[in-house]
């Protein structure tokens, strides 16, 4: 799927690290999305939460939709290293062919990166007991849960780094 998305076809060269990071980001966050899926069908993955409610019918569409949206947003960061992030594609009504104002991409990417950092980068504090965390029935479930969900901690900083690289490349007077 990502193979057919043109990346690096930009007016000014994209740093190699930014290209690699943008292409890798959907795969970096994928374990977090896959970890969620069993919860959609009331399989608790070894978590012990006395406050967990009973299974509800809308859990499956919600959790699956959340994972799909998460992956779609990681794929959207490819626009920060692609030509379609600099010029609106033909299929966009009214705007097609016009240049994307740099701040129209940088501001949402930076705000999104900050929100993601706030959401996920505090996880180690929960592991250290600073914040309350859901318990696990045994150490193996805990290790698997932390390994799978910890990949989301890279999403915010990666998005911020890609937004910075995009801004540097697209700012007025950039060489």
PDB file of C-alpha atoms in Angstrom:
ATOM      1  CA  UNK A   1       0.000   0.000   0.000  1.00  0.00           C
ATOM      2  CA  UNK A   2       2.713   2.488   0.950  1.00  0.00           C
ATOM      3  CA  UNK A   3       4.693   1.412  -2.097  1.00  0.00           C
ATOM      4  CA  UNK A   4       2.373   3.330  -4.449  1.00  0.00           C
ATOM      5  CA  UNK A   5       2.414   6.589  -2.503  1.00  0.00           C
ATOM      6  CA  UNK A   6       4.936   8.954  -4.092  1.00  0.00           C
ATOM      7  CA  UNK A   7       7.326  10.247  -1.466  1.00  0.00           C
ATOM      8  CA  UNK A   8      10.347  12.447  -1.894  1.00  0.00           C
ATOM      9  CA  UNK A   9       8.935  13.994  -5.086  1.00  0.00           C
ATOM     10  CA  UNK A  10       9.250  17.465  -3.621  1.00  0.00           C
ATOM     11  CA  UNK A  11      10.412  20.832  -4.877  1.00  0.00           C
ATOM     12  CA  UNK A  12      13.375  20.858  -2.498  1.00  0.00           C
ATOM     13  CA  UNK A  13      15.148  17.689  -1.353  1.00  0.00           C
ATOM     14  CA  UNK A  14      13.804  15.962   1.745  1.00  0.00           C
ATOM     15  CA  UNK A  15      16.429  14.874   4.276  1.00  0.00           C
ATOM     16  CA  UNK A  16      17.037  11.129   4.072  1.00  0.00           C
ATOM     17  CA  UNK A  17      16.205  10.672   7.761  1.00  0.00           C
ATOM     18  CA  UNK A  18      12.806  12.356   7.266  1.00  0.00           C
ATOM     19  CA  UNK A  19      11.955  10.100   4.318  1.00  0.00           C
ATOM     20  CA  UNK A  20      12.880   6.998   6.283  1.00  0.00           C
ATOM     21  CA  UNK A  21      11.024   8.140   9.388  1.00  0.00           C
ATOM     22  CA  UNK A  22       7.832   9.026   7.501  1.00  0.00           C
ATOM     23  CA  UNK A  23       7.848   5.662   5.719  1.00  0.00           C
ATOM     24  CA  UNK A  24       8.550   3.765   8.953  1.00  0.00           C
ATOM     25  CA  UNK A  25       6.036   5.569  11.169  1.00  0.00           C
ATOM     26  CA  UNK A  26       2.965   3.484  10.204  1.00  0.00           C
ATOM     27  CA  UNK A  27       4.933   0.327  11.020  1.00  0.00           C
ATOM     28  CA  UNK A  28       6.294   1.791  14.259  1.00  0.00           C
ATOM     29  CA  UNK A  29       2.775   2.489  15.556  1.00  0.00           C
ATOM     30  CA  UNK A  30       1.264  -0.750  14.181  1.00  0.00           C
ATOM     31  CA  UNK A  31       1.996  -2.887  17.302  1.00  0.00           C
ATOM     32  CA  UNK A  32       0.008  -0.408  19.385  1.00  0.00           C
ATOM     33  CA  UNK A  33      -2.950  -0.739  17.006  1.00  0.00           C
ATOM     34  CA  UNK A  34      -2.729  -4.533  16.938  1.00  0.00           C
ATOM     35  CA  UNK A  35      -2.587  -4.669  20.758  1.00  0.00           C
ATOM     36  CA  UNK A  36      -5.971  -2.910  20.890  1.00  0.00           C
ATOM     37  CA  UNK A  37      -7.836  -5.280  18.577  1.00  0.00           C
ATOM     38  CA  UNK A  38      -8.475  -8.177  21.014  1.00  0.00           C
ATOM     39  CA  UNK A  39     -10.130  -5.715  23.405  1.00  0.00           C
ATOM     40  CA  UNK A  40     -12.740  -5.117  20.690  1.00  0.00           C
ATOM     41  CA  UNK A  41     -13.937  -8.671  21.287  1.00  0.00           C
ATOM     42  CA  UNK A  42     -13.685  -8.566  25.096  1.00  0.00           C
ATOM     43  CA  UNK A  43     -10.368 -10.410  25.298  1.00  0.00           C
ATOM     44  CA  UNK A  44      -8.576  -8.463  28.042  1.00  0.00           C
ATOM     45  CA  UNK A  45      -4.980  -9.446  27.153  1.00  0.00           C
ATOM     46  CA  UNK A  46      -4.144 -10.224  30.769  1.00  0.00           C
ATOM     47  CA  UNK A  47      -5.237  -6.850  32.084  1.00  0.00           C
ATOM     48  CA  UNK A  48      -6.878  -6.711  35.470  1.00  0.00           C
ATOM     49  CA  UNK A  49      -9.124  -3.687  35.828  1.00  0.00           C
ATOM     50  CA  UNK A  50     -11.764  -3.822  38.542  1.00  0.00           C
ATOM     51  CA  UNK A  51     -13.386  -0.714  37.036  1.00  0.00           C
ATOM     52  CA  UNK A  52     -13.799  -2.289  33.586  1.00  0.00           C
ATOM     53  CA  UNK A  53     -17.419  -2.348  32.599  1.00  0.00           C
ATOM     54  CA  UNK A  54     -19.296  -5.108  30.897  1.00  0.00           C
ATOM     55  CA  UNK A  55     -18.752  -5.705  27.187  1.00  0.00           C
ATOM     56  CA  UNK A  56     -20.813  -3.357  25.032  1.00  0.00           C
ATOM     57  CA  UNK A  57     -21.939  -3.917  21.451  1.00  0.00           C
ATOM     58  CA  UNK A  58     -20.163  -0.837  20.111  1.00  0.00           C
ATOM     59  CA  UNK A  59     -16.731  -1.844  21.429  1.00  0.00           C
ATOM     60  CA  UNK A  60     -15.739  -3.726  18.253  1.00  0.00           C
ATOM     61  CA  UNK A  61     -16.513  -0.949  15.746  1.00  0.00           C
ATOM     62  CA  UNK A  62     -15.009   1.667  18.073  1.00  0.00           C
ATOM     63  CA  UNK A  63     -11.711  -0.138  18.693  1.00  0.00           C
ATOM     64  CA  UNK A  64     -11.308  -1.268  15.093  1.00  0.00           C
ATOM     65  CA  UNK A  65     -12.162   2.245  13.878  1.00  0.00           C
ATOM     66  CA  UNK A  66      -9.684   3.761  16.334  1.00  0.00           C
ATOM     67  CA  UNK A  67      -6.909   1.510  15.013  1.00  0.00           C
ATOM     68  CA  UNK A  68      -7.785   2.329  11.391  1.00  0.00           C
ATOM     69  CA  UNK A  69      -7.842   6.073  12.110  1.00  0.00           C
ATOM     70  CA  UNK A  70      -4.535   5.797  13.974  1.00  0.00           C
ATOM     71  CA  UNK A  71      -2.858   4.110  11.006  1.00  0.00           C
ATOM     72  CA  UNK A  72      -4.445   6.582   8.565  1.00  0.00           C
ATOM     73  CA  UNK A  73      -3.014   9.488  10.558  1.00  0.00           C
ATOM     74  CA  UNK A  74       0.456   7.942  10.538  1.00  0.00           C
ATOM     75  CA  UNK A  75       0.180   7.520   6.759  1.00  0.00           C
ATOM     76  CA  UNK A  76      -0.954  11.140   6.471  1.00  0.00           C
ATOM     77  CA  UNK A  77       2.451  12.244   7.799  1.00  0.00           C
ATOM     78  CA  UNK A  78       3.834  11.091   4.445  1.00  0.00           C
ATOM     79  CA  UNK A  79       2.457  14.371   3.124  1.00  0.00           C
ATOM     80  CA  UNK A  80       5.247  16.120   5.012  1.00  0.00           C
ATOM     81  CA  UNK A  81       7.807  14.428   2.730  1.00  0.00           C
ATOM     82  CA  UNK A  82       5.733  14.226  -0.476  1.00  0.00           C
ATOM     83  CA  UNK A  83       4.774  16.444  -3.378  1.00  0.00           C
ATOM     84  CA  UNK A  84       1.101  16.139  -2.425  1.00  0.00           C
ATOM     85  CA  UNK A  85       2.035  17.917   0.806  1.00  0.00           C
ATOM     86  CA  UNK A  86       3.292  20.882  -1.225  1.00  0.00           C
ATOM     87  CA  UNK A  87       0.690  21.093  -3.997  1.00  0.00           C
ATOM     88  CA  UNK A  88      -2.943  20.071  -3.554  1.00  0.00           C
ATOM     89  CA  UNK A  89      -3.729  16.927  -5.586  1.00  0.00           C
ATOM     90  CA  UNK A  90      -6.070  17.066  -8.615  1.00  0.00           C
ATOM     91  CA  UNK A  91      -8.899  15.342  -6.757  1.00  0.00           C
ATOM     92  CA  UNK A  92      -9.215  18.170  -4.182  1.00  0.00           C
ATOM     93  CA  UNK A  93     -12.040  20.443  -5.393  1.00  0.00           C
ATOM     94  CA  UNK A  94     -11.352  24.188  -5.673  1.00  0.00           C
ATOM     95  CA  UNK A  95      -7.768  23.873  -4.368  1.00  0.00           C
ATOM     96  CA  UNK A  96      -6.403  21.399  -6.948  1.00  0.00           C
ATOM     97  CA  UNK A  97      -3.011  22.383  -8.284  1.00  0.00           C
ATOM     98  CA  UNK A  98      -2.527  25.242  -5.825  1.00  0.00           C
ATOM     99  CA  UNK A  99       0.441  25.354  -3.484  1.00  0.00           C
ATOM    100  CA  UNK A 100      -0.187  24.251   0.085  1.00  0.00           C
ATOM    101  CA  UNK A 101       0.676  27.139   2.414  1.00  0.00           C
ATOM    102  CA  UNK A 102       3.496  25.779   4.606  1.00  0.00           C
ATOM    103  CA  UNK A 103       1.753  26.705   7.859  1.00  0.00           C
ATOM    104  CA  UNK A 104      -1.398  24.854   6.718  1.00  0.00           C
ATOM    105  CA  UNK A 105       0.636  21.661   7.092  1.00  0.00           C
ATOM    106  CA  UNK A 106       3.053  22.650   9.851  1.00  0.00           C
ATOM    107  CA  UNK A 107       0.507  23.918  12.391  1.00  0.00           C
ATOM    108  CA  UNK A 108      -1.743  20.811  12.393  1.00  0.00           C
ATOM    109  CA  UNK A 109       1.308  18.514  12.349  1.00  0.00           C
ATOM    110  CA  UNK A 110       2.965  20.358  15.243  1.00  0.00           C
ATOM    111  CA  UNK A 111      -0.247  20.517  17.291  1.00  0.00           C
ATOM    112  CA  UNK A 112      -0.912  16.844  16.572  1.00  0.00           C
ATOM    113  CA  UNK A 113       2.638  15.925  17.562  1.00  0.00           C
ATOM    114  CA  UNK A 114       2.296  17.840  20.825  1.00  0.00           C
ATOM    115  CA  UNK A 115      -1.045  16.186  21.632  1.00  0.00           C
ATOM    116  CA  UNK A 116       0.432  12.761  20.872  1.00  0.00           C
ATOM    117  CA  UNK A 117       3.439  13.461  23.077  1.00  0.00           C
ATOM    118  CA  UNK A 118       1.147  14.445  25.945  1.00  0.00           C
ATOM    119  CA  UNK A 119      -1.028  11.356  25.420  1.00  0.00           C
ATOM    120  CA  UNK A 120       1.666   8.724  25.115  1.00  0.00           C
ATOM    121  CA  UNK A 121       5.031   9.984  26.351  1.00  0.00           C
ATOM    122  CA  UNK A 122       4.010   9.813  29.998  1.00  0.00           C
ATOM    123  CA  UNK A 123       3.637   6.019  29.850  1.00  0.00           C
ATOM    124  CA  UNK A 124       7.001   5.333  31.533  1.00  0.00           C
ATOM    125  CA  UNK A 125       5.793   7.376  34.506  1.00  0.00           C
ATOM    126  CA  UNK A 126       2.907   4.923  34.838  1.00  0.00           C
ATOM    127  CA  UNK A 127       5.346   2.040  34.658  1.00  0.00           C
ATOM    128  CA  UNK A 128       7.337   3.604  37.503  1.00  0.00           C
ATOM    129  CA  UNK A 129       4.221   4.023  39.618  1.00  0.00           C
ATOM    130  CA  UNK A 130       3.948   7.812  39.334  1.00  0.00           C
ATOM    131  CA  UNK A 131       0.566   7.458  37.581  1.00  0.00           C
ATOM    132  CA  UNK A 132      -1.989   4.743  38.169  1.00  0.00           C
ATOM    133  CA  UNK A 133      -1.838   2.048  35.532  1.00  0.00           C
ATOM    134  CA  UNK A 134      -4.029  -0.938  34.716  1.00  0.00           C
ATOM    135  CA  UNK A 135      -2.651  -4.088  36.326  1.00  0.00           C
ATOM    136  CA  UNK A 136      -1.808  -7.372  34.606  1.00  0.00           C
ATOM    137  CA  UNK A 137      -2.507 -10.930  35.674  1.00  0.00           C
ATOM    138  CA  UNK A 138       1.183 -11.831  35.280  1.00  0.00           C
ATOM    139  CA  UNK A 139       4.535 -10.443  34.204  1.00  0.00           C
ATOM    140  CA  UNK A 140       4.400 -11.882  30.690  1.00  0.00           C
ATOM    141  CA  UNK A 141       1.211  -9.992  29.863  1.00  0.00           C
ATOM    142  CA  UNK A 142       2.727  -6.846  31.341  1.00  0.00           C
ATOM    143  CA  UNK A 143       5.884  -7.137  29.218  1.00  0.00           C
ATOM    144  CA  UNK A 144       3.870  -7.839  26.055  1.00  0.00           C
ATOM    145  CA  UNK A 145       1.536  -4.926  26.791  1.00  0.00           C
ATOM    146  CA  UNK A 146       4.349  -2.501  27.428  1.00  0.00           C
ATOM    147  CA  UNK A 147       6.334  -3.577  24.378  1.00  0.00           C
ATOM    148  CA  UNK A 148       3.306  -3.236  22.106  1.00  0.00           C
ATOM    149  CA  UNK A 149       2.012   0.043  23.487  1.00  0.00           C
ATOM    150  CA  UNK A 150       5.386   1.733  23.980  1.00  0.00           C
ATOM    151  CA  UNK A 151       5.812   2.178  20.223  1.00  0.00           C
ATOM    152  CA  UNK A 152       3.162   4.925  20.392  1.00  0.00           C
ATOM    153  CA  UNK A 153       5.617   7.034  22.422  1.00  0.00           C
ATOM    154  CA  UNK A 154       7.603   7.647  19.221  1.00  0.00           C
ATOM    155  CA  UNK A 155       4.608   8.944  17.268  1.00  0.00           C
ATOM    156  CA  UNK A 156       4.471  12.456  18.762  1.00  0.00           C
ATOM    157  CA  UNK A 157       8.203  13.220  18.627  1.00  0.00           C
ATOM    158  CA  UNK A 158       8.425  11.731  15.118  1.00  0.00           C
ATOM    159  CA  UNK A 159       5.550  13.905  13.909  1.00  0.00           C
ATOM    160  CA  UNK A 160       7.177  16.980  15.462  1.00  0.00           C
ATOM    161  CA  UNK A 161      10.496  16.153  13.788  1.00  0.00           C
ATOM    162  CA  UNK A 162       8.785  15.679  10.407  1.00  0.00           C
ATOM    163  CA  UNK A 163       6.887  18.958  10.828  1.00  0.00           C
ATOM    164  CA  UNK A 164      10.164  20.729  11.606  1.00  0.00           C
ATOM    165  CA  UNK A 165      11.860  19.240   8.536  1.00  0.00           C
ATOM    166  CA  UNK A 166       8.876  20.254   6.383  1.00  0.00           C
ATOM    167  CA  UNK A 167       8.954  23.795   7.760  1.00  0.00           C
ATOM    168  CA  UNK A 168      12.706  24.146   7.200  1.00  0.00           C
ATOM    169  CA  UNK A 169      12.351  22.918   3.623  1.00  0.00           C
ATOM    170  CA  UNK A 170       9.287  25.045   2.757  1.00  0.00           C
ATOM    171  CA  UNK A 171       9.988  28.282   4.657  1.00  0.00           C
ATOM    172  CA  UNK A 172      10.567  31.404   2.555  1.00  0.00           C
ATOM    173  CA  UNK A 173      14.194  31.792   1.586  1.00  0.00           C
ATOM    174  CA  UNK A 174      15.090  28.151   2.319  1.00  0.00           C
ATOM    175  CA  UNK A 175      17.865  26.887   0.095  1.00  0.00           C
TER     176      UNK A 175
END
